[in-house]
Amino acid sequence: MSQTLRALAEFTAARLIGDGEIEIAGVASIASAQPGDLVFVQEAKHLAEALASRASAIIAGEFAVSSPSAKPLLITAQPRLAFARAAVLLYPPKTYPAEIHGTAVVHPSAKVAPSASINAHAVVEANAIIGERTHIGAGCCIGEGVVIGDDCDLYPRVVIYAGTTLGLRVIVHAGAVLGSDGFGFVRDEVFGRYQKFPQIGQLVIGDYVEIGANCTIDSGALDKTVIGGGTKLDNMVHIGHNTSVGANVVIAAQTGISGSCEIADSAIIGGQVGIGDHAKIEAGVILGSGSGVLSHKVVRGKGVVFWGRPARPLSQYLKEV
């Protein structure tokens, strides 16, 4: 959906320099930009390349103000963020018709908002609640008593077990399994067999969370597993039972988090990180890809990068290597 540059400036709270009536039809990389595209420059060293591109306009920082430019500019302190926000206006989210497909199976006791959309072969079990404008993709299975808030988007074949709650504007990508039993067993020391420990808790997912494809998040054993608002999970992330993940945490692909861990707000966890049970990751900690955190370990240091197995501050890790 094309927009004038002036409209994009207002939407992103950027300062406009140049012709605000230019029509912008899309966003692009500097290398692939065509007339009608908007590009961004995060650092001054890439500005000349952007100016020489075919893009119609550039989002940049204050460093671009004094440059001799024939292209209109949007000036902002966070060019990449403004670029992402502009893309929301240029590529509005897909909307779905408010209907329940004829092949979907919805229990009579389920409460489905009139504006919700349920696609083919989805199953919604007893007493589930589906919020306004929420989309349930093909083949999804929504368990008994599950609560899904407004404006959520579930891609095909998502499975949500009973006792799970999703907040507002949650996105769940294909194949994710939410609220399954945790890995909890008690060994019989006499016979060597394992007895399943009760897995009767809940999973609570906050507002604006995005969960990648094929993620698995266990419900609590006796209490709750909690995913805080604004947190983003990449594909194939596993979170064990009773774990608490704070707000605005990002976790990259193939990370495994054991049960009863605490991950505080704004932590950043790289790909293929392993975290042992009862570990605590404090606010703002950064765990580099492939790091390992031992059970019951407390990792603290806001903005500090940790690396290695076991994880330690990057400066210490590099010195040892």
Short mmCIF file of C-alpha atoms in Angstrom, two decimals:
data_model
loop_
_atom_site.label_atom_id
_atom_site.label_comp_id
_atom_site.label_asym_id
_atom_site.label_seq_id
_atom_site.Cartn_x
_atom_site.Cartn_y
_atom_site.Cartn_z
CA MET A 1 0.00 0.00 0.00
CA SER A 2 1.86 3.08 -1.21
CA GLN A 3 2.23 6.12 1.06
CA THR A 4 3.63 9.60 0.69
CA LEU A 5 6.97 10.19 2.31
CA ARG A 6 5.31 12.79 4.51
CA ALA A 7 2.87 10.18 5.84
CA LEU A 8 5.77 7.84 6.59
CA ALA A 9 7.62 10.64 8.37
CA GLU A 10 4.61 11.29 10.58
CA PHE A 11 4.05 7.57 11.25
CA THR A 12 7.69 6.97 12.23
CA ALA A 13 8.17 10.33 14.02
CA ALA A 14 11.10 11.11 11.69
CA ARG A 15 12.20 14.56 10.47
CA LEU A 16 11.54 15.05 6.77
CA ILE A 17 14.13 16.75 4.56
CA GLY A 18 13.08 17.18 0.92
CA ASP A 19 9.95 16.43 -1.08
CA GLY A 20 7.32 14.88 1.17
CA GLU A 21 4.88 14.18 -1.67
CA ILE A 22 6.98 11.44 -3.25
CA GLU A 23 5.07 8.16 -3.34
CA ILE A 24 6.79 5.24 -1.59
CA ALA A 25 5.56 1.80 -2.61
CA GLY A 26 7.92 -0.49 -0.69
CA VAL A 27 11.08 -1.05 1.31
CA ALA A 28 14.25 -2.68 0.05
CA SER A 29 17.94 -3.24 0.65
CA ILE A 30 20.31 -0.69 -0.83
CA ALA A 31 21.53 -3.20 -3.41
CA SER A 32 18.09 -4.19 -4.68
CA ALA A 33 16.26 -0.86 -4.35
CA GLN A 34 14.19 0.44 -7.25
CA PRO A 35 12.39 3.76 -7.79
CA GLY A 36 9.56 3.98 -5.26
CA ASP A 37 11.53 2.12 -2.60
CA LEU A 38 12.66 3.31 0.81
CA VAL A 39 16.03 2.22 2.23
CA PHE A 40 17.77 2.83 5.54
CA VAL A 41 21.34 3.62 6.58
CA GLN A 42 22.39 2.76 10.10
CA GLU A 43 25.98 4.02 9.83
CA ALA A 44 27.56 6.95 7.99
CA LYS A 45 29.95 4.68 6.08
CA HIS A 46 27.02 3.30 4.04
CA LEU A 47 25.44 6.66 3.21
CA ALA A 48 27.25 7.21 -0.11
CA GLU A 49 26.11 3.78 -1.33
CA ALA A 50 22.50 4.61 -0.42
CA LEU A 51 22.67 7.99 -2.15
CA ALA A 52 23.94 6.29 -5.30
CA SER A 53 21.20 3.65 -5.24
CA ARG A 54 17.94 3.75 -7.20
CA ALA A 55 15.88 4.22 -4.03
CA SER A 56 13.51 7.18 -3.91
CA ALA A 57 14.22 8.07 -0.27
CA ILE A 58 16.51 7.19 2.64
CA ILE A 59 16.03 6.81 6.38
CA ALA A 60 19.23 7.80 8.18
CA GLY A 61 20.66 9.28 11.36
CA GLU A 62 21.79 12.85 12.03
CA PHE A 63 25.02 12.11 10.17
CA ALA A 64 23.11 12.46 6.88
CA VAL A 65 21.78 15.97 7.48
CA SER A 66 24.79 17.80 6.05
CA SER A 67 25.28 15.47 3.07
CA PRO A 68 24.66 16.92 -0.41
CA SER A 69 21.69 14.79 -1.40
CA ALA A 70 19.17 14.93 -4.19
CA LYS A 71 17.14 12.26 -2.43
CA PRO A 72 14.64 13.10 0.31
CA LEU A 73 15.67 12.01 3.78
CA LEU A 74 13.91 10.87 6.92
CA ILE A 75 16.15 11.68 9.88
CA THR A 76 15.79 9.72 13.09
CA ALA A 77 17.93 8.51 15.98
CA GLN A 78 17.06 4.86 15.19
CA PRO A 79 17.00 4.37 11.40
CA ARG A 80 16.55 0.61 11.47
CA LEU A 81 13.61 0.87 13.84
CA ALA A 82 11.95 3.61 11.78
CA PHE A 83 12.46 1.47 8.65
CA ALA A 84 10.71 -1.47 10.33
CA ARG A 85 7.83 0.76 11.38
CA ALA A 86 7.50 2.20 7.89
CA ALA A 87 7.25 -1.34 6.54
CA VAL A 88 4.21 -1.94 8.76
CA LEU A 89 2.40 0.93 7.01
CA LEU A 90 3.51 -0.15 3.53
CA TYR A 91 2.77 -3.85 4.08
CA PRO A 92 -0.25 -4.03 6.40
CA PRO A 93 -0.89 -7.42 8.05
CA LYS A 94 -3.07 -9.87 6.18
CA THR A 95 -6.70 -9.83 7.19
CA TYR A 96 -8.90 -12.92 7.32
CA PRO A 97 -12.64 -13.25 6.71
CA ALA A 98 -14.73 -13.61 9.86
CA GLU A 99 -15.87 -17.18 9.32
CA ILE A 100 -15.53 -20.74 10.50
CA HIS A 101 -14.61 -23.15 7.71
CA GLY A 102 -17.06 -25.95 7.09
CA THR A 103 -14.48 -28.64 7.92
CA ALA A 104 -13.45 -27.08 11.23
CA VAL A 105 -14.71 -28.78 14.41
CA VAL A 106 -15.76 -26.32 17.11
CA HIS A 107 -17.27 -27.59 20.35
CA PRO A 108 -20.67 -26.03 21.14
CA SER A 109 -19.38 -24.71 24.49
CA ALA A 110 -16.43 -22.87 22.91
CA LYS A 111 -16.79 -19.09 22.70
CA VAL A 112 -15.59 -17.80 19.34
CA ALA A 113 -15.71 -14.05 18.72
CA PRO A 114 -17.86 -13.05 15.72
CA SER A 115 -14.85 -11.45 14.01
CA ALA A 116 -12.56 -14.47 14.47
CA SER A 117 -11.45 -16.71 11.60
CA ILE A 118 -11.03 -20.49 11.86
CA ASN A 119 -9.57 -22.28 8.85
CA ALA A 120 -10.01 -25.78 7.45
CA HIS A 121 -9.70 -28.86 9.69
CA ALA A 122 -8.95 -26.87 12.83
CA VAL A 123 -10.30 -28.25 16.12
CA VAL A 124 -11.47 -26.07 19.01
CA GLU A 125 -12.34 -28.05 22.12
CA ALA A 126 -14.80 -27.44 24.93
CA ASN A 127 -14.88 -24.10 26.77
CA ALA A 128 -12.08 -22.60 24.69
CA ILE A 129 -12.25 -18.84 24.12
CA ILE A 130 -11.14 -17.25 20.84
CA GLY A 131 -10.80 -13.45 20.84
CA GLU A 132 -11.85 -10.80 18.36
CA ARG A 133 -10.13 -10.82 14.95
CA THR A 134 -8.00 -13.80 15.96
CA HIS A 135 -7.01 -16.18 13.17
CA ILE A 136 -6.72 -19.94 13.70
CA GLY A 137 -4.85 -21.56 10.82
CA ALA A 138 -5.57 -24.84 9.05
CA GLY A 139 -5.16 -27.97 11.14
CA CYS A 140 -4.63 -26.19 14.47
CA CYS A 141 -5.77 -27.93 17.65
CA ILE A 142 -6.98 -25.69 20.48
CA GLY A 143 -7.40 -27.63 23.72
CA GLU A 144 -10.12 -27.55 26.32
CA GLY A 145 -10.42 -24.27 28.17
CA VAL A 146 -7.64 -22.54 26.22
CA VAL A 147 -7.97 -18.76 26.19
CA ILE A 148 -6.67 -16.85 23.15
CA GLY A 149 -6.88 -13.05 23.23
CA ASP A 150 -7.76 -10.54 20.54
CA ASP A 151 -5.80 -10.09 17.29
CA CYS A 152 -3.73 -13.26 17.60
CA ASP A 153 -2.48 -15.12 14.52
CA LEU A 154 -1.88 -18.87 14.64
CA TYR A 155 -0.30 -20.42 11.56
CA PRO A 156 -1.17 -23.96 10.41
CA ARG A 157 -0.84 -26.99 12.69
CA VAL A 158 -0.23 -25.16 15.95
CA VAL A 159 -1.20 -27.31 18.95
CA ILE A 160 -2.23 -25.64 22.21
CA TYR A 161 -2.86 -27.90 25.19
CA ALA A 162 -5.53 -27.35 27.82
CA GLY A 163 -4.68 -24.82 30.51
CA THR A 164 -2.86 -22.39 28.21
CA THR A 165 -3.60 -18.67 27.95
CA LEU A 166 -2.43 -16.34 25.16
CA GLY A 167 -2.61 -12.56 25.53
CA LEU A 168 -3.26 -9.94 22.86
CA ARG A 169 -1.59 -9.88 19.44
CA VAL A 170 0.35 -13.11 19.91
CA ILE A 171 1.82 -14.68 16.76
CA VAL A 172 2.49 -18.42 16.74
CA HIS A 173 4.17 -19.92 13.68
CA ALA A 174 3.50 -23.31 12.15
CA GLY A 175 4.07 -26.48 14.10
CA ALA A 176 4.56 -24.92 17.52
CA VAL A 177 3.34 -26.93 20.53
CA LEU A 178 2.30 -24.91 23.57
CA GLY A 179 1.48 -26.27 27.00
CA SER A 180 2.64 -29.87 26.58
CA ASP A 181 3.73 -31.90 29.60
CA GLY A 182 7.10 -31.07 31.10
CA PHE A 183 9.89 -33.63 31.31
CA GLY A 184 9.26 -34.64 34.92
CA PHE A 185 9.81 -38.16 36.21
CA VAL A 186 10.67 -39.69 39.58
CA ARG A 187 12.93 -42.76 39.66
CA ASP A 188 11.89 -45.76 41.70
CA GLU A 189 15.18 -46.66 43.37
CA VAL A 190 14.00 -50.22 44.03
CA PHE A 191 12.89 -51.24 40.54
CA GLY A 192 14.67 -48.64 38.42
CA ARG A 193 11.49 -47.53 36.72
CA TYR A 194 10.39 -43.92 36.24
CA GLN A 195 7.10 -42.59 37.56
CA LYS A 196 5.66 -39.54 35.82
CA PHE A 197 5.48 -36.51 38.14
CA PRO A 198 2.17 -34.63 37.91
CA GLN A 199 2.11 -32.12 35.05
CA ILE A 200 -1.05 -30.22 35.93
CA GLY A 201 0.11 -26.60 35.79
CA GLN A 202 -0.50 -23.92 33.21
CA LEU A 203 1.23 -21.93 30.49
CA VAL A 204 0.65 -18.17 30.36
CA ILE A 205 1.87 -16.19 27.34
CA GLY A 206 1.81 -12.40 27.52
CA ASP A 207 0.81 -9.74 24.98
CA TYR A 208 2.78 -9.12 21.77
CA VAL A 209 4.77 -12.36 22.04
CA GLU A 210 5.95 -14.02 18.81
CA ILE A 211 6.75 -17.74 18.81
CA GLY A 212 8.70 -19.26 15.92
CA ALA A 213 7.99 -22.41 13.94
CA ASN A 214 8.28 -25.75 15.76
CA CYS A 215 8.89 -24.20 19.18
CA THR A 216 7.83 -26.22 22.21
CA ILE A 217 6.90 -24.65 25.54
CA ASP A 218 5.91 -26.89 28.45
CA SER A 219 3.20 -26.04 30.94
CA GLY A 220 4.10 -25.86 34.62
CA ALA A 221 4.25 -29.06 36.64
CA LEU A 222 2.21 -27.79 39.60
CA ASP A 223 2.39 -24.04 38.96
CA LYS A 224 2.87 -21.93 35.80
CA THR A 225 5.29 -21.47 32.96
CA VAL A 226 5.23 -17.78 32.04
CA ILE A 227 6.39 -15.96 28.89
CA GLY A 228 6.46 -12.18 29.42
CA GLY A 229 5.02 -9.56 27.11
CA GLY A 230 6.96 -8.57 24.01
CA THR A 231 9.25 -11.60 24.11
CA LYS A 232 10.30 -13.10 20.75
CA LEU A 233 11.28 -16.73 20.16
CA ASP A 234 13.05 -17.90 17.02
CA ASN A 235 12.32 -21.28 15.43
CA MET A 236 12.88 -24.54 17.35
CA VAL A 237 13.29 -23.08 20.82
CA HIS A 238 12.38 -25.31 23.77
CA ILE A 239 11.33 -23.94 27.16
CA GLY A 240 10.87 -26.38 30.03
CA HIS A 241 8.20 -26.48 32.72
CA ASN A 242 7.96 -23.87 35.50
CA THR A 243 10.34 -21.53 33.69
CA SER A 244 9.69 -17.81 33.86
CA VAL A 245 10.78 -15.65 30.91
CA GLY A 246 10.52 -11.89 31.41
CA ALA A 247 9.39 -9.12 29.10
CA ASN A 248 11.14 -8.19 25.84
CA VAL A 249 13.49 -11.17 25.89
CA VAL A 250 14.82 -12.46 22.55
CA ILE A 251 15.86 -16.10 22.13
CA ALA A 252 17.48 -17.39 18.93
CA ALA A 253 16.96 -20.76 17.25
CA GLN A 254 17.71 -24.17 18.76
CA THR A 255 18.11 -22.88 22.30
CA GLY A 256 17.04 -25.28 25.04
CA ILE A 257 15.98 -23.99 28.46
CA SER A 258 15.50 -26.50 31.26
CA GLY A 259 12.77 -26.43 33.86
CA SER A 260 12.41 -23.93 36.70
CA CYS A 261 14.72 -21.33 35.15
CA GLU A 262 14.31 -17.58 35.55
CA ILE A 263 15.16 -15.31 32.63
CA ALA A 264 14.71 -11.64 33.49
CA ASP A 265 13.56 -8.76 31.30
CA SER A 266 15.48 -7.74 28.17
CA ALA A 267 17.90 -10.68 28.21
CA ILE A 268 19.35 -11.67 24.82
CA ILE A 269 20.03 -15.35 24.19
CA GLY A 270 21.86 -16.50 21.06
CA GLY A 271 21.32 -19.65 19.04
CA GLN A 272 22.00 -23.16 20.38
CA VAL A 273 22.38 -21.98 23.97
CA GLY A 274 21.78 -24.60 26.66
CA ILE A 275 20.55 -23.56 30.09
CA GLY A 276 20.43 -26.05 32.98
CA ASP A 277 17.57 -26.37 35.43
CA HIS A 278 17.00 -23.72 38.11
CA ALA A 279 19.47 -21.33 36.43
CA LYS A 280 18.85 -17.61 36.70
CA ILE A 281 19.66 -15.16 33.91
CA GLU A 282 19.41 -11.61 35.22
CA ALA A 283 18.07 -8.57 33.35
CA GLY A 284 19.95 -7.42 30.25
CA VAL A 285 22.41 -10.32 30.17
CA ILE A 286 23.63 -11.39 26.69
CA LEU A 287 24.44 -15.07 26.10
CA GLY A 288 26.43 -15.69 22.93
CA SER A 289 25.56 -18.51 20.53
CA GLY A 290 26.48 -21.98 21.74
CA SER A 291 26.93 -20.94 25.35
CA GLY A 292 26.09 -23.27 28.21
CA VAL A 293 24.79 -22.27 31.62
CA LEU A 294 25.10 -24.80 34.42
CA SER A 295 22.19 -25.83 36.63
CA HIS A 296 21.46 -23.44 39.52
CA LYS A 297 23.93 -20.91 38.08
CA VAL A 298 23.17 -17.18 38.39
CA VAL A 299 24.36 -15.09 35.43
CA ARG A 300 24.39 -11.35 36.13
CA GLY A 301 25.73 -8.25 34.43
CA LYS A 302 23.40 -6.03 32.43
CA GLY A 303 24.75 -5.56 28.90
CA VAL A 304 27.63 -7.99 29.51
CA VAL A 305 28.26 -10.62 26.83
CA PHE A 306 28.81 -14.15 28.13
CA TRP A 307 30.25 -16.96 26.00
CA GLY A 308 31.50 -20.51 26.23
CA ARG A 309 30.67 -23.68 28.15
CA PRO A 310 30.27 -22.93 30.96
CA ALA A 311 29.32 -19.35 30.06
CA ARG A 312 31.64 -16.62 31.40
CA PRO A 313 32.28 -13.01 30.44
CA LEU A 314 33.49 -12.71 26.84
CA SER A 315 36.78 -11.06 27.86
CA GLN A 316 37.60 -13.98 30.15
CA TYR A 317 36.53 -16.53 27.55
CA LEU A 318 38.74 -15.00 24.83
CA LYS A 319 41.68 -14.81 27.19
CA GLU A 320 41.35 -18.51 27.97
CA VAL A 321 41.01 -19.43 24.30
#
